[in-house]
Amino acid sequence: MTPSTSPQAATDQHQSDAVAVNDASTRELYAKRQQIYPKRAKGKFRLIKWVFMAFALAAYYLLPFIRWDRGPDASNQAVLVDFAHQRFYFFFIELWPQELYFVTGLLIIAALALFLATALFGRVWCGYACPQTVWTDLFIAVERFFEGDRNKRMMRDKAPWSFDKAWRKISKHIVWIFIAMATGGAWILYFHDAFDVVHNFFTGQAALTSYIFFAMLTFTTYTLAGTMREQVCTYMCPWPRIQAAMTDREALNVTYRVDRGEPRGPHKKGESWDDRGDCIDCKQCVAVCPMGIDIRNGSQLECIHCALCIDACDDIMDKVGRPRGLITYETDDNVDRFQRGEKPRYRFIRSRTVFYASVLTVICAIMAYGLMTRTTLELNASRDRNPNYVRLSDGSVRNGYTLKVINKSARYVNLDIHVEGDPAIEMRIIGHEGEGLSLPVEPDRTRNFKVFLALPPEAIDGPSESFTFVVSDPETGETATTRSVLLTGAPR
Ligand code: SF4
Ligand code: SF4
């Protein structure tokens, strides 16, 4: 095709090339990549996607700047993965390293929610919420801004280099790089105080890892959303393969109503619609498709269920005066029913959706219970082993322990401590002898205390004594315990 070819001819040529390349019957093992020029779609699904994209991007870029008061000794960043202090903050939730099972729970909840959504609505995640979709949409919008819609882009790419072509492409790549840098930059804000990171980053004082991750995320965003696009979904992402196991014939998918559309063919104004389908073979559904496929070929691995072909086809149906919904969210089961002249049937309550919803509910309940009953005190004891015990001049036996006390609250606490076991056991807290049996711990801190326990000779009646350390917060009454033993060296 020469640069002087008309836009419509270029469109037709490209559409037929794209369809041929993506047709399963002609696909080769190592097919050459066919450049896709998605046309701008207008309609309710496109609007939903714009709204979702705006929400997702705003959340990603702005969340690190939201503050959350946790008291003077804890970070006030609402969402923060604080490796330096071993904390994960998410608004009112503050997790310590030993509570990482909550993160595991969150990941399981996210996975089950994805399974449930897939069983109900097909690849709704891919079409609306996947970062690859969101950023690719954004990059395509930038491309469209500088290079025009589908036909203009196709014509320009086939035309020889000119000043006009050069400045448009250079501008596009500059904006892409800027977005990619903002994306990489926002990522590192989640790991240190965002305002500090911004200052340190631009004054060259940020940690080397910040610059490395910034560069990595910038590169991957630019590459995946700018240049690789549909290749990521088709070849790199495992989800299209996995999701087939999550769904069934009763899931709502973006579907071409073959019962309504066929036999397809061009239609002139005023011609009868009898003995033919509603599809006028305009290929607008293909033109808007970011994956370059033809939904009329049936369910395809490449289809991300973005629903843009629904908008395109509804627009055409409006123009030719036929009912909307030739391409629509529909179940495979119902398409068969339509072909048999039966009424559709929608069953959202099915064994797999009930299973996913039940497990999801149980895990959410466990997580909620765990968070609501989460204690702010933790206690661990490790007994000295070298030596196991010391025999004192009065005949008593002494063991040494290191107590690790964790105060997860935002208050300074002065904890009472005692031992439950043999009442003859005497306790001494090293370094705090004049303060009675109390353990002062700063807010949101872990402190270690050295403790000696001694058992007088008349109380020794075996090789060891089991007991429990008990610490309690006199203000709240909250307690934490840990079991241990005192070795006496006496024979069995
Ligand atoms: S947009 Fe609708 S009418 Fe046009 S080719 Fe696609 S399915 Fe047929
Ligand atoms: S076929 Fe339709 S739903 Fe599937 S990716 Fe293309 S435009 Fe999106």
Short mmCIF file of C-alpha atoms and ligand atoms in Angstrom, two decimals:
data_model
loop_
_atom_site.label_atom_id
_atom_site.label_comp_id
_atom_site.label_asym_id
_atom_site.label_seq_id
_atom_site.Cartn_x
_atom_site.Cartn_y
_atom_site.Cartn_z
CA MET A 1 0.00 0.00 0.00
CA THR A 2 1.37 3.44 -0.90
CA PRO A 3 1.16 6.50 1.33
CA SER A 4 -1.44 7.96 -1.02
CA THR A 5 -3.88 5.11 -0.34
CA SER A 6 -7.18 6.41 1.03
CA PRO A 7 -7.88 6.06 4.77
CA GLN A 8 -10.78 3.69 4.15
CA ALA A 9 -8.70 1.47 1.90
CA ALA A 10 -5.96 1.43 4.50
CA THR A 11 -8.50 0.51 7.16
CA ASP A 12 -9.94 -2.33 5.10
CA GLN A 13 -6.50 -3.65 4.22
CA HIS A 14 -5.37 -3.55 7.83
CA GLN A 15 -8.54 -5.12 9.11
CA SER A 16 -8.28 -8.01 6.73
CA ASP A 17 -4.58 -8.44 7.59
CA ALA A 18 -5.30 -8.34 11.31
CA VAL A 19 -8.18 -10.76 11.08
CA ALA A 20 -6.12 -13.11 8.91
CA VAL A 21 -3.24 -13.05 11.34
CA ASN A 22 -5.51 -13.62 14.31
CA ASP A 23 -7.66 -16.25 12.69
CA ALA A 24 -6.86 -19.52 14.41
CA SER A 25 -6.93 -21.39 11.12
CA THR A 26 -4.13 -19.29 9.61
CA ARG A 27 -2.07 -18.62 12.72
CA GLU A 28 1.54 -19.74 12.57
CA LEU A 29 3.67 -20.79 15.47
CA TYR A 30 5.86 -17.68 15.22
CA ALA A 31 3.53 -15.16 13.59
CA LYS A 32 4.99 -11.74 12.85
CA ARG A 33 3.46 -9.11 15.05
CA GLN A 34 0.70 -7.18 13.35
CA GLN A 35 0.65 -3.55 14.44
CA ILE A 36 -2.74 -2.73 15.95
CA TYR A 37 -4.30 0.72 15.59
CA PRO A 38 -7.32 0.69 17.88
CA LYS A 39 -9.97 3.16 16.84
CA ARG A 40 -11.53 5.41 19.45
CA ALA A 41 -14.75 3.94 20.82
CA LYS A 42 -17.62 5.94 22.30
CA GLY A 43 -20.30 4.55 24.54
CA LYS A 44 -21.18 3.51 28.07
CA PHE A 45 -18.46 0.90 28.45
CA ARG A 46 -15.81 3.32 27.22
CA LEU A 47 -17.12 5.81 29.78
CA ILE A 48 -16.98 3.22 32.56
CA LYS A 49 -13.41 2.45 31.57
CA TRP A 50 -12.44 6.16 31.61
CA VAL A 51 -13.97 6.55 35.06
CA PHE A 52 -12.26 3.44 36.37
CA MET A 53 -8.95 4.49 34.84
CA ALA A 54 -9.18 7.94 36.45
CA PHE A 55 -9.97 6.37 39.81
CA ALA A 56 -7.18 3.78 39.56
CA LEU A 57 -4.53 6.27 38.45
CA ALA A 58 -5.55 8.84 41.06
CA ALA A 59 -5.42 6.16 43.76
CA TYR A 60 -2.00 4.93 42.66
CA TYR A 61 -0.36 8.33 42.35
CA LEU A 62 -1.99 10.07 45.33
CA LEU A 63 -2.39 7.39 48.02
CA PRO A 64 1.17 7.81 49.37
CA PHE A 65 0.45 11.47 50.15
CA ILE A 66 -2.58 10.75 52.32
CA ARG A 67 -1.80 11.07 56.03
CA TRP A 68 -3.16 9.02 58.94
CA ASP A 69 -2.47 10.01 62.55
CA ARG A 70 -1.01 7.11 64.55
CA GLY A 71 0.56 9.11 67.34
CA PRO A 72 3.96 10.78 67.61
CA ASP A 73 6.11 7.64 67.35
CA ALA A 74 4.66 5.99 64.25
CA SER A 75 4.57 6.97 60.60
CA ASN A 76 1.61 9.12 59.59
CA GLN A 77 1.55 7.84 56.00
CA ALA A 78 -1.79 6.09 55.38
CA VAL A 79 -0.33 3.36 53.15
CA LEU A 80 3.27 2.42 53.73
CA VAL A 81 5.47 -0.66 53.50
CA ASP A 82 8.14 0.36 56.00
CA PHE A 83 10.97 -2.15 55.61
CA ALA A 84 13.31 -0.08 57.75
CA HIS A 85 11.05 -0.38 60.82
CA GLN A 86 9.43 -3.66 59.73
CA ARG A 87 5.87 -2.37 59.54
CA PHE A 88 3.06 -2.43 57.03
CA TYR A 89 0.56 0.40 57.41
CA PHE A 90 -2.82 0.55 55.74
CA PHE A 91 -4.91 3.34 57.23
CA PHE A 92 -6.06 2.02 60.65
CA ILE A 93 -4.25 -1.31 60.21
CA GLU A 94 -0.66 -1.64 61.35
CA LEU A 95 0.99 -5.01 60.83
CA TRP A 96 4.20 -6.25 62.40
CA PRO A 97 6.46 -8.87 60.79
CA GLN A 98 4.99 -11.67 62.93
CA GLU A 99 1.52 -10.74 61.62
CA LEU A 100 2.30 -11.30 57.97
CA TYR A 101 -0.41 -13.96 57.91
CA PHE A 102 -2.81 -11.01 57.54
CA VAL A 103 -1.09 -10.14 54.26
CA THR A 104 -1.38 -13.77 53.20
CA GLY A 105 -5.08 -13.57 54.08
CA LEU A 106 -5.47 -10.41 52.01
CA LEU A 107 -3.84 -12.09 49.01
CA ILE A 108 -6.15 -15.10 49.37
CA ILE A 109 -9.16 -12.77 49.56
CA ALA A 110 -7.98 -10.93 46.43
CA ALA A 111 -7.53 -14.23 44.57
CA LEU A 112 -10.95 -15.55 45.60
CA ALA A 113 -12.62 -12.26 44.68
CA LEU A 114 -10.98 -12.53 41.27
CA PHE A 115 -12.20 -16.12 40.88
CA LEU A 116 -15.73 -15.11 41.84
CA ALA A 117 -15.75 -12.12 39.49
CA THR A 118 -14.48 -14.34 36.67
CA ALA A 119 -17.13 -16.99 37.33
CA LEU A 120 -19.83 -14.29 37.17
CA PHE A 121 -18.58 -11.83 34.56
CA GLY A 122 -15.68 -13.47 32.70
CA ARG A 123 -12.46 -11.50 32.33
CA VAL A 124 -13.81 -8.37 33.93
CA TRP A 125 -10.48 -7.88 35.73
CA CYS A 126 -8.57 -7.89 32.43
CA GLY A 127 -10.98 -5.52 30.72
CA TYR A 128 -11.24 -2.86 33.38
CA ALA A 129 -8.90 -3.16 36.32
CA CYS A 130 -5.64 -4.84 35.30
CA PRO A 131 -2.74 -2.35 35.46
CA GLN A 132 -1.67 -3.45 31.98
CA THR A 133 -5.11 -2.45 30.65
CA VAL A 134 -5.24 0.82 32.59
CA TRP A 135 -1.79 2.02 31.56
CA THR A 136 -2.13 0.80 27.98
CA ASP A 137 -5.40 2.71 27.71
CA LEU A 138 -3.63 5.81 28.99
CA PHE A 139 -0.72 5.38 26.56
CA ILE A 140 -3.12 4.86 23.64
CA ALA A 141 -4.99 8.04 24.63
CA VAL A 142 -1.70 9.95 24.52
CA GLU A 143 -0.87 8.40 21.16
CA ARG A 144 -4.27 9.39 19.82
CA PHE A 145 -3.79 12.93 21.10
CA PHE A 146 -0.58 13.43 19.15
CA GLU A 147 -1.06 11.17 16.13
CA GLY A 148 -4.81 11.16 15.64
CA ASP A 149 -7.28 8.30 15.50
CA ARG A 150 -6.82 4.95 13.79
CA ASN A 151 -6.84 5.96 10.12
CA LYS A 152 -4.55 8.93 10.62
CA ARG A 153 -2.09 6.82 12.57
CA MET A 154 -2.09 4.11 9.94
CA MET A 155 -1.55 6.63 7.14
CA ARG A 156 1.17 8.41 9.04
CA ASP A 157 3.05 5.22 9.81
CA LYS A 158 3.06 4.28 6.14
CA ALA A 159 4.09 7.77 5.02
CA PRO A 160 7.78 8.76 4.72
CA TRP A 161 9.37 10.68 7.56
CA SER A 162 8.49 14.37 7.70
CA PHE A 163 8.72 17.13 10.27
CA ASP A 164 5.05 16.66 11.13
CA LYS A 165 5.46 12.93 11.66
CA ALA A 166 8.67 13.39 13.64
CA TRP A 167 7.43 15.97 16.12
CA ARG A 168 4.24 14.02 16.78
CA LYS A 169 6.08 10.78 17.46
CA ILE A 170 8.79 12.44 19.53
CA SER A 171 6.18 14.30 21.59
CA LYS A 172 4.26 11.08 22.16
CA HIS A 173 7.34 9.27 23.39
CA ILE A 174 8.31 12.17 25.66
CA VAL A 175 4.88 12.11 27.31
CA TRP A 176 5.01 8.31 27.54
CA ILE A 177 8.40 8.52 29.27
CA PHE A 178 7.07 11.20 31.60
CA ILE A 179 4.09 8.98 32.56
CA ALA A 180 6.40 5.99 32.97
CA MET A 181 8.69 8.05 35.24
CA ALA A 182 5.70 9.21 37.29
CA THR A 183 4.64 5.58 37.61
CA GLY A 184 8.09 4.45 38.71
CA GLY A 185 8.37 7.47 40.98
CA ALA A 186 5.03 6.78 42.65
CA TRP A 187 6.04 3.18 43.34
CA ILE A 188 8.96 4.14 45.58
CA LEU A 189 6.69 6.46 47.58
CA TYR A 190 5.03 3.41 49.08
CA PHE A 191 8.26 2.33 50.82
CA HIS A 192 9.38 5.51 52.60
CA ASP A 193 7.67 8.68 53.73
CA ALA A 194 6.39 10.14 50.45
CA PHE A 195 7.27 13.77 51.16
CA ASP A 196 10.78 12.82 52.29
CA VAL A 197 11.26 10.65 49.23
CA VAL A 198 10.25 13.45 46.87
CA HIS A 199 12.70 15.84 48.53
CA ASN A 200 15.52 13.31 48.77
CA PHE A 201 14.96 12.00 45.27
CA PHE A 202 15.33 15.39 43.61
CA THR A 203 18.25 16.43 45.78
CA GLY A 204 20.14 13.21 45.07
CA GLN A 205 19.91 12.02 48.68
CA ALA A 206 17.54 9.07 48.21
CA ALA A 207 18.75 5.52 48.72
CA LEU A 208 20.32 3.82 45.72
CA THR A 209 17.52 1.24 45.74
CA SER A 210 15.01 4.07 45.21
CA TYR A 211 16.76 5.11 42.00
CA ILE A 212 17.09 1.48 40.87
CA PHE A 213 13.39 0.71 41.40
CA PHE A 214 12.41 4.02 39.84
CA ALA A 215 14.43 3.13 36.74
CA MET A 216 13.04 -0.42 36.61
CA LEU A 217 9.41 0.68 36.90
CA THR A 218 9.94 3.48 34.40
CA PHE A 219 11.39 1.03 31.91
CA THR A 220 8.73 -1.65 32.40
CA THR A 221 5.84 0.84 32.24
CA TYR A 222 7.16 2.39 29.04
CA THR A 223 7.85 -0.98 27.45
CA LEU A 224 4.75 -2.91 28.53
CA ALA A 225 2.17 -0.16 28.05
CA GLY A 226 3.82 1.76 25.24
CA THR A 227 5.34 -0.79 22.92
CA MET A 228 4.32 -4.32 23.89
CA ARG A 229 0.66 -3.70 24.76
CA GLU A 230 -1.48 -6.64 23.57
CA GLN A 231 1.60 -8.88 23.42
CA VAL A 232 1.73 -8.84 27.23
CA CYS A 233 -1.85 -10.13 27.52
CA THR A 234 -1.47 -12.69 24.75
CA TYR A 235 1.96 -14.12 25.46
CA MET A 236 3.25 -13.06 28.88
CA CYS A 237 0.27 -13.12 31.21
CA PRO A 238 -0.74 -16.51 32.63
CA TRP A 239 -4.24 -15.37 33.59
CA PRO A 240 -5.92 -15.98 30.19
CA ARG A 241 -4.88 -19.63 30.50
CA ILE A 242 -5.87 -19.95 34.15
CA GLN A 243 -9.20 -18.13 33.95
CA ALA A 244 -10.63 -20.80 31.68
CA ALA A 245 -10.74 -23.04 34.74
CA MET A 246 -12.61 -20.38 36.76
CA THR A 247 -15.44 -19.82 34.36
CA ASP A 248 -18.14 -21.86 32.64
CA ARG A 249 -20.82 -21.58 29.99
CA GLU A 250 -23.06 -19.58 32.32
CA ALA A 251 -20.60 -16.75 32.96
CA LEU A 252 -21.41 -13.42 31.35
CA ASN A 253 -18.84 -12.73 28.65
CA VAL A 254 -18.53 -10.20 25.88
CA THR A 255 -20.22 -12.20 23.16
CA TYR A 256 -21.27 -11.81 19.55
CA ARG A 257 -24.90 -12.90 19.25
CA VAL A 258 -24.37 -15.23 16.34
CA ASP A 259 -28.07 -16.10 16.43
CA ARG A 260 -28.87 -12.47 15.62
CA GLY A 261 -25.92 -11.51 13.46
CA GLU A 262 -25.79 -14.24 10.82
CA PRO A 263 -25.90 -14.39 7.91
CA ARG A 264 -23.92 -11.18 7.88
CA GLY A 265 -23.34 -8.90 4.95
CA PRO A 266 -23.41 -5.29 3.76
CA HIS A 267 -26.76 -3.59 4.02
CA LYS A 268 -28.02 -0.59 2.03
CA LYS A 269 -30.43 1.92 3.49
CA GLY A 270 -34.01 0.91 2.74
CA GLU A 271 -33.18 -2.73 2.04
CA SER A 272 -35.15 -5.44 3.80
CA TRP A 273 -33.75 -7.12 6.90
CA ASP A 274 -35.62 -10.32 6.14
CA ASP A 275 -33.64 -13.54 5.72
CA ARG A 276 -30.40 -12.00 6.90
CA GLY A 277 -28.62 -11.17 10.15
CA ASP A 278 -28.13 -7.82 11.78
CA CYS A 279 -24.36 -7.78 11.26
CA ILE A 280 -23.58 -5.49 8.33
CA ASP A 281 -19.95 -6.62 8.32
CA CYS A 282 -18.69 -3.08 8.89
CA LYS A 283 -15.82 -4.40 11.05
CA GLN A 284 -16.08 -1.50 13.46
CA CYS A 285 -15.91 -4.04 16.29
CA VAL A 286 -12.51 -5.08 14.94
CA ALA A 287 -11.37 -1.50 14.41
CA VAL A 288 -11.84 -0.53 18.08
CA CYS A 289 -10.41 -3.75 19.47
CA PRO A 290 -7.13 -3.13 21.33
CA MET A 291 -6.25 -6.79 20.79
CA GLY A 292 -6.86 -6.66 17.04
CA ILE A 293 -9.27 -9.60 17.04
CA ASP A 294 -12.70 -10.21 15.59
CA ILE A 295 -15.19 -11.06 18.33
CA ARG A 296 -17.40 -12.68 15.71
CA ASN A 297 -14.92 -15.56 15.53
CA GLY A 298 -16.12 -16.64 18.96
CA SER A 299 -14.38 -16.95 22.31
CA GLN A 300 -10.67 -16.21 21.99
CA LEU A 301 -7.76 -16.27 24.40
CA GLU A 302 -6.70 -12.79 23.24
CA CYS A 303 -10.01 -11.16 24.16
CA ILE A 304 -9.60 -9.12 27.35
CA HIS A 305 -13.34 -8.42 27.55
CA CYS A 306 -12.86 -4.66 27.45
CA ALA A 307 -16.35 -4.34 25.91
CA LEU A 308 -15.28 -1.64 23.45
CA CYS A 309 -16.65 -3.74 20.59
CA ILE A 310 -20.04 -3.54 22.33
CA ASP A 311 -19.92 0.24 22.17
CA ALA A 312 -18.80 0.19 18.53
CA CYS A 313 -21.50 -2.23 17.46
CA ASP A 314 -24.25 -0.50 19.45
CA ASP A 315 -23.33 2.69 17.62
CA ILE A 316 -23.69 0.89 14.28
CA MET A 317 -26.99 -0.71 15.32
CA ASP A 318 -28.32 2.75 16.19
CA LYS A 319 -27.29 4.02 12.77
CA VAL A 320 -28.92 1.17 10.84
CA GLY A 321 -32.00 1.12 13.04
CA ARG A 322 -31.56 -2.34 14.54
CA PRO A 323 -31.76 -3.18 18.27
CA ARG A 324 -28.59 -2.75 20.30
CA GLY A 325 -26.88 -5.75 21.81
CA LEU A 326 -25.65 -7.65 18.76
CA ILE A 327 -22.41 -7.76 20.72
CA THR A 328 -23.23 -7.83 24.39
CA TYR A 329 -22.53 -9.39 27.78
CA GLU A 330 -24.12 -12.78 27.38
CA THR A 331 -23.55 -16.38 28.39
CA ASP A 332 -22.51 -19.10 25.94
CA ASP A 333 -25.40 -21.12 27.25
CA ASN A 334 -27.89 -18.41 26.32
CA VAL A 335 -26.48 -17.96 22.83
CA ASP A 336 -27.25 -21.66 22.28
CA ARG A 337 -30.72 -21.10 23.75
CA PHE A 338 -31.34 -18.18 21.42
CA GLN A 339 -30.36 -20.35 18.48
CA ARG A 340 -32.87 -22.95 19.61
CA GLY A 341 -35.52 -20.24 19.97
CA GLU A 342 -35.59 -20.58 23.75
CA LYS A 343 -35.69 -17.88 26.39
CA PRO A 344 -32.42 -16.95 28.12
CA ARG A 345 -31.65 -18.21 31.59
CA TYR A 346 -29.37 -16.44 34.05
CA ARG A 347 -28.06 -18.38 37.00
CA PHE A 348 -25.72 -16.37 39.16
CA ILE A 349 -26.08 -18.88 41.98
CA ARG A 350 -24.20 -21.92 40.74
CA SER A 351 -22.03 -24.46 42.50
CA ARG A 352 -18.78 -22.68 41.61
CA THR A 353 -20.03 -19.19 42.50
CA VAL A 354 -21.46 -20.49 45.78
CA PHE A 355 -18.16 -22.20 46.54
CA TYR A 356 -16.06 -19.10 45.81
CA ALA A 357 -18.47 -16.83 47.70
CA SER A 358 -18.60 -19.17 50.71
CA VAL A 359 -14.84 -19.53 51.03
CA LEU A 360 -14.45 -15.79 50.48
CA THR A 361 -16.97 -15.03 53.23
CA VAL A 362 -15.31 -17.41 55.68
CA ILE A 363 -11.84 -15.98 55.09
CA CYS A 364 -13.14 -12.40 55.30
CA ALA A 365 -14.84 -13.27 58.60
CA ILE A 366 -11.67 -14.85 59.97
CA MET A 367 -9.63 -11.84 58.92
CA ALA A 368 -12.14 -9.40 60.43
CA TYR A 369 -12.23 -11.37 63.69
CA GLY A 370 -8.43 -11.50 63.75
CA LEU A 371 -8.15 -7.75 63.23
CA MET A 372 -10.85 -6.91 65.78
CA THR A 373 -9.35 -9.14 68.48
CA ARG A 374 -5.78 -8.26 67.64
CA THR A 375 -3.79 -7.59 70.83
CA THR A 376 -1.41 -4.71 71.26
CA LEU A 377 0.87 -6.67 73.61
CA GLU A 378 3.17 -9.57 72.78
CA LEU A 379 5.64 -11.42 74.93
CA ASN A 380 8.37 -13.94 74.13
CA ALA A 381 10.96 -15.47 76.47
CA SER A 382 14.21 -17.22 75.64
CA ARG A 383 16.16 -18.93 78.41
CA ASP A 384 19.93 -18.56 78.61
CA ARG A 385 21.65 -21.81 77.69
CA ASN A 386 25.23 -21.12 78.53
CA PRO A 387 25.12 -21.82 81.38
CA ASN A 388 21.71 -23.46 81.82
CA TYR A 389 21.66 -22.51 85.51
CA VAL A 390 23.86 -21.03 88.19
CA ARG A 391 23.98 -22.34 91.75
CA LEU A 392 24.31 -19.44 94.19
CA SER A 393 26.19 -19.43 97.54
CA ASP A 394 22.93 -19.86 99.55
CA GLY A 395 22.10 -23.03 97.56
CA SER A 396 19.40 -21.48 95.39
CA VAL A 397 19.38 -21.99 91.60
CA ARG A 398 19.20 -19.10 89.17
CA ASN A 399 18.21 -19.10 85.47
CA GLY A 400 18.57 -16.14 83.11
CA TYR A 401 15.98 -15.14 80.49
CA THR A 402 15.64 -12.54 77.77
CA LEU A 403 12.10 -11.22 77.57
CA LYS A 404 11.03 -9.62 74.31
CA VAL A 405 8.06 -7.32 74.92
CA ILE A 406 6.20 -5.79 71.99
CA ASN A 407 4.00 -2.75 72.55
CA LYS A 408 1.94 -2.22 69.37
CA SER A 409 -0.13 0.58 70.88
CA ALA A 410 0.47 4.29 70.41
CA ARG A 411 0.87 4.70 74.22
CA TYR A 412 3.84 4.53 76.52
CA VAL A 413 3.11 1.55 78.81
CA ASN A 414 4.47 0.49 82.19
CA LEU A 415 3.68 -3.21 82.28
CA ASP A 416 3.32 -5.26 85.43
CA ILE A 417 5.08 -8.61 85.31
CA HIS A 418 4.81 -11.69 87.47
CA VAL A 419 5.37 -15.42 87.22
CA GLU A 420 2.59 -17.99 87.50
CA GLY A 421 3.98 -21.28 88.83
CA ASP A 422 5.91 -22.13 91.95
CA PRO A 423 5.27 -19.20 94.38
CA ALA A 424 8.82 -19.58 95.71
CA ILE A 425 10.29 -18.33 92.42
CA GLU A 426 11.92 -14.91 92.89
CA MET A 427 12.30 -12.50 90.00
CA ARG A 428 14.78 -9.71 89.34
CA ILE A 429 14.72 -7.45 86.28
CA ILE A 430 18.27 -6.48 85.47
CA GLY A 431 18.76 -2.74 85.10
CA HIS A 432 15.34 -1.97 86.60
CA GLU A 433 15.88 -3.20 90.15
CA GLY A 434 14.68 0.01 91.78
CA GLU A 435 11.50 0.20 89.74
CA GLY A 436 9.70 -2.85 91.11
CA LEU A 437 8.44 -5.52 88.79
CA SER A 438 7.47 -3.33 85.90
CA LEU A 439 8.60 -3.10 82.30
CA PRO A 440 8.50 0.31 80.63
CA VAL A 441 7.97 0.11 76.84
CA GLU A 442 7.70 3.05 74.48
CA PRO A 443 4.80 3.31 71.99
CA ASP A 444 5.06 1.13 68.88
CA ARG A 445 8.31 -0.43 70.07
CA THR A 446 9.91 -3.76 70.95
CA ARG A 447 12.10 -3.93 74.04
CA ASN A 448 14.26 -6.69 75.45
CA PHE A 449 14.67 -7.17 79.20
CA LYS A 450 17.14 -9.36 81.03
CA VAL A 451 15.43 -11.26 83.85
CA PHE A 452 16.81 -13.59 86.53
CA LEU A 453 14.59 -16.15 88.27
CA ALA A 454 15.85 -17.87 91.39
CA LEU A 455 14.47 -20.91 93.24
CA PRO A 456 15.52 -21.40 96.89
CA PRO A 457 16.99 -24.82 97.80
CA GLU A 458 13.99 -25.90 99.90
CA ALA A 459 11.67 -25.41 96.88
CA ILE A 460 13.72 -27.54 94.50
CA ASP A 461 11.87 -30.84 94.01
CA GLY A 462 12.91 -31.92 90.55
CA PRO A 463 15.16 -31.17 87.57
CA SER A 464 12.90 -28.38 86.23
CA GLU A 465 9.98 -26.10 87.12
CA SER A 466 7.43 -25.08 84.50
CA PHE A 467 5.96 -21.62 84.85
CA THR A 468 4.40 -18.78 82.84
CA PHE A 469 5.57 -15.20 82.48
CA VAL A 470 2.62 -12.82 82.59
CA VAL A 471 2.76 -9.15 81.64
CA SER A 472 -0.26 -6.90 81.95
CA ASP A 473 -1.09 -3.33 81.13
CA PRO A 474 -2.57 -1.82 84.33
CA GLU A 475 -4.43 0.82 82.29
CA THR A 476 -6.27 -1.50 79.91
CA GLY A 477 -6.02 -4.84 81.69
CA GLU A 478 -4.64 -6.43 78.54
CA THR A 479 -2.26 -9.30 79.23
CA ALA A 480 0.29 -11.34 77.32
CA THR A 481 1.80 -14.63 78.48
CA THR A 482 4.53 -17.03 77.49
CA ARG A 483 5.50 -20.37 79.00
CA SER A 484 9.02 -21.39 79.96
CA VAL A 485 10.97 -23.64 82.37
CA LEU A 486 13.49 -23.13 85.12
CA LEU A 487 16.25 -25.78 85.24
CA THR A 488 17.51 -26.73 88.70
CA GLY A 489 20.24 -29.28 87.96
CA ALA A 490 18.61 -31.69 90.48
CA PRO A 491 18.48 -35.37 89.58
CA ARG A 492 15.18 -36.83 88.34
S1 SF4 B 1 -19.65 -3.77 14.56
FE1 SF4 B 1 -21.49 -5.04 14.67
S2 SF4 B 1 -22.34 -4.87 12.65
FE2 SF4 B 1 -20.26 -4.18 12.44
S3 SF4 B 1 -19.09 -6.01 11.90
FE3 SF4 B 1 -19.02 -5.87 14.12
S4 SF4 B 1 -20.73 -7.15 14.77
FE4 SF4 B 1 -21.09 -6.70 12.61
S1 SF4 B 2 -13.02 -8.55 21.13
FE1 SF4 B 2 -14.17 -6.87 22.09
S2 SF4 B 2 -14.06 -7.29 24.29
FE2 SF4 B 2 -12.52 -8.58 23.28
S3 SF4 B 2 -10.65 -7.38 23.43
FE3 SF4 B 2 -11.59 -6.91 21.44
S4 SF4 B 2 -12.84 -5.10 21.81
FE4 SF4 B 2 -12.32 -5.95 23.80
#
